[in-house]
Amino acid sequence: MTNPTATSFGFPRTRVAETASWLILVRPKQPTFGSLVLICKEEAEAFSKLSPAAFADLKTATDGIERMLGEVVAYEKINYLMLMMVDKDVHFHVIPRYAGTREHDGQVFHDAGWPAVPALGSTVDLDLDAAERLARTLAQAWSAA
C-alpha cells in the first residue's frame, strides 16, 4: 500500500528505487538537480515511531542515495531535511548541493542557496513526464552498483 506522501510526490512514476522500508522518489520541484524525497513505507507520522528495522534500513537507503547522486549529480554536500508540515508521513527531502550549474534533459539547474541553506522556493518545476525521465536516469545509476 502506498502512503499519501508518496502519492503526492508522483509515485509510482517518480520512483527511483526502494529498499525494504523506504521509497526513493524524484522531487518534482527541484531546488537543485537530483533532489529526492526519501519516504518511509511504514505508517508513521513521527520519526520516533519508526520500527528498528526501518532505522536500520535507512543506512541502506542513504548509502544508495549518496552513491547514486555522487555519480549523476557530482554534489559537493548533501542536505537531508525532515520537514513534514504538509505531507505527514515520515519523509526527508534530499537536496544535493553544489556550486555552479548542472544540466539534464535540456534544463539548467542552479543551487540558488549555495553555499548557505537550500533555497527551496527557487526550483525547476518538472512536469510528471520530466520527473519520470529523471527517475529513470537515477534508477539506472542506482542499479549499476
Short mmCIF file of C-alpha atoms in Angstrom, two decimals:
data_model
loop_
_atom_site.label_atom_id
_atom_site.label_comp_id
_atom_site.label_asym_id
_atom_site.label_seq_id
_atom_site.Cartn_x
_atom_site.Cartn_y
_atom_site.Cartn_z
CA MET A 1 0.00 0.00 0.00
CA THR A 2 1.29 3.45 -0.92
CA ASN A 3 1.03 6.25 1.61
CA PRO A 4 -0.41 9.68 0.75
CA THR A 5 3.02 11.34 0.83
CA ALA A 6 4.37 9.04 -1.88
CA THR A 7 1.29 9.68 -3.99
CA SER A 8 1.65 13.46 -3.60
CA PHE A 9 5.20 13.22 -4.98
CA GLY A 10 4.10 11.34 -8.11
CA PHE A 11 4.60 7.70 -7.09
CA PRO A 12 4.87 5.36 -8.93
CA ARG A 13 6.09 7.41 -11.91
CA THR A 14 8.76 9.26 -9.91
CA ARG A 15 10.14 6.09 -8.28
CA VAL A 16 13.92 5.83 -8.46
CA ALA A 17 14.45 2.90 -6.10
CA GLU A 18 13.23 1.32 -2.92
CA THR A 19 14.56 -0.66 -0.02
CA ALA A 20 12.64 -2.85 2.41
CA SER A 21 11.38 0.20 4.35
CA TRP A 22 11.98 3.25 2.15
CA LEU A 23 10.87 4.69 -1.20
CA ILE A 24 13.26 6.96 -3.09
CA LEU A 25 11.40 9.34 -5.43
CA VAL A 26 12.33 12.30 -7.60
CA ARG A 27 11.13 15.55 -6.07
CA PRO A 28 9.18 17.22 -8.92
CA LYS A 29 10.07 20.70 -7.61
CA GLN A 30 13.86 20.61 -7.92
CA PRO A 31 15.71 23.24 -5.84
CA THR A 32 18.85 21.51 -7.13
CA PHE A 33 19.40 18.86 -9.75
CA GLY A 34 18.72 15.40 -8.40
CA SER A 35 16.57 16.45 -5.44
CA LEU A 36 14.70 13.49 -3.99
CA VAL A 37 12.15 12.52 -1.41
CA LEU A 38 13.01 9.60 0.88
CA ILE A 39 9.72 8.26 2.24
CA CYS A 40 9.23 5.59 4.88
CA LYS A 41 6.78 2.88 3.84
CA GLU A 42 5.60 2.36 7.42
CA GLU A 43 2.50 4.08 8.76
CA ALA A 44 4.19 6.66 10.95
CA GLU A 45 3.84 10.40 11.36
CA ALA A 46 6.72 10.81 13.82
CA PHE A 47 10.36 9.79 13.36
CA SER A 48 10.38 8.17 16.80
CA LYS A 49 7.53 5.87 15.76
CA LEU A 50 9.56 4.02 13.11
CA SER A 51 10.48 0.42 13.73
CA PRO A 52 14.06 -0.61 14.47
CA ALA A 53 14.06 -2.31 11.06
CA ALA A 54 13.21 0.99 9.31
CA PHE A 55 16.01 2.77 11.18
CA ALA A 56 18.48 0.06 10.19
CA ASP A 57 17.30 0.14 6.58
CA LEU A 58 17.78 3.92 6.49
CA LYS A 59 21.52 3.18 6.27
CA THR A 60 20.97 1.11 3.11
CA ALA A 61 18.81 3.85 1.58
CA THR A 62 21.22 6.71 2.34
CA ASP A 63 24.26 4.73 1.15
CA GLY A 64 22.50 4.10 -2.16
CA ILE A 65 21.30 7.69 -2.49
CA GLU A 66 24.72 9.19 -1.85
CA ARG A 67 26.47 6.82 -4.24
CA MET A 68 23.87 7.39 -6.98
CA LEU A 69 23.75 11.19 -6.61
CA GLY A 70 27.54 11.32 -6.39
CA GLU A 71 27.71 9.63 -9.77
CA VAL A 72 24.90 11.51 -11.53
CA VAL A 73 24.98 14.95 -9.86
CA ALA A 74 28.57 15.18 -8.57
CA TYR A 75 27.31 17.02 -5.50
CA GLU A 76 29.67 18.72 -3.03
CA LYS A 77 27.40 18.44 0.03
CA ILE A 78 24.05 16.82 0.66
CA ASN A 79 21.20 18.00 2.90
CA TYR A 80 18.52 15.75 4.40
CA LEU A 81 15.58 17.87 5.54
CA MET A 82 12.74 16.35 7.55
CA LEU A 83 10.01 18.95 7.25
CA MET A 84 6.70 17.02 7.43
CA MET A 85 4.49 20.09 7.59
CA VAL A 86 2.19 19.37 4.63
CA ASP A 87 2.87 15.69 3.98
CA LYS A 88 2.57 13.97 7.35
CA ASP A 89 4.20 10.58 6.68
CA VAL A 90 7.83 10.28 7.79
CA HIS A 91 9.99 11.51 4.93
CA PHE A 92 13.10 13.51 4.10
CA HIS A 93 13.75 15.96 1.31
CA VAL A 94 17.18 15.07 -0.05
CA ILE A 95 18.90 18.09 -1.59
CA PRO A 96 22.26 17.62 -3.32
CA ARG A 97 24.31 20.82 -3.04
CA TYR A 98 26.87 22.24 -5.43
CA ALA A 99 28.44 25.41 -6.76
CA GLY A 100 27.69 26.25 -10.38
CA THR A 101 25.06 24.55 -12.52
CA ARG A 102 24.04 21.10 -13.68
CA GLU A 103 22.17 20.26 -16.89
CA HIS A 104 19.76 17.45 -17.67
CA ASP A 105 17.11 16.86 -20.31
CA GLY A 106 17.56 20.35 -21.78
CA GLN A 107 17.18 22.15 -18.45
CA VAL A 108 19.73 24.02 -16.34
CA PHE A 109 19.69 23.61 -12.56
CA HIS A 110 21.31 26.17 -10.22
CA ASP A 111 21.80 25.80 -6.48
CA ALA A 112 20.42 29.24 -5.63
CA GLY A 113 21.23 28.85 -1.94
CA TRP A 114 24.86 27.74 -2.30
CA PRO A 115 26.82 27.86 -0.02
CA ALA A 116 24.15 28.59 2.61
CA VAL A 117 20.79 26.93 3.31
CA PRO A 118 18.88 25.43 0.37
CA ALA A 119 16.63 27.88 -1.48
CA LEU A 120 13.52 25.69 -1.51
CA GLY A 121 11.46 28.48 -3.09
CA SER A 122 13.74 28.64 -6.13
CA THR A 123 13.01 25.49 -8.13
CA VAL A 124 12.94 23.97 -11.57
CA ASP A 125 9.43 22.55 -11.66
CA LEU A 126 9.36 19.27 -13.56
CA ASP A 127 6.12 18.04 -15.06
CA LEU A 128 5.37 14.38 -14.38
CA ASP A 129 6.91 13.25 -17.68
CA ALA A 130 10.18 15.10 -16.98
CA ALA A 131 10.24 13.81 -13.40
CA GLU A 132 9.78 10.28 -14.71
CA ARG A 133 12.67 10.71 -17.17
CA LEU A 134 14.92 11.92 -14.35
CA ALA A 135 13.77 8.99 -12.19
CA ARG A 136 14.80 6.58 -14.97
CA THR A 137 18.24 8.22 -15.24
CA LEU A 138 18.77 7.97 -11.49
CA ALA A 139 17.38 4.40 -11.36
CA GLN A 140 19.98 3.31 -13.90
CA ALA A 141 22.76 4.68 -11.69
CA TRP A 142 21.19 3.06 -8.61
CA SER A 143 21.16 -0.37 -10.21
CA ALA A 144 24.63 -0.03 -11.75
CA ALA A 145 26.29 -0.75 -8.40
#
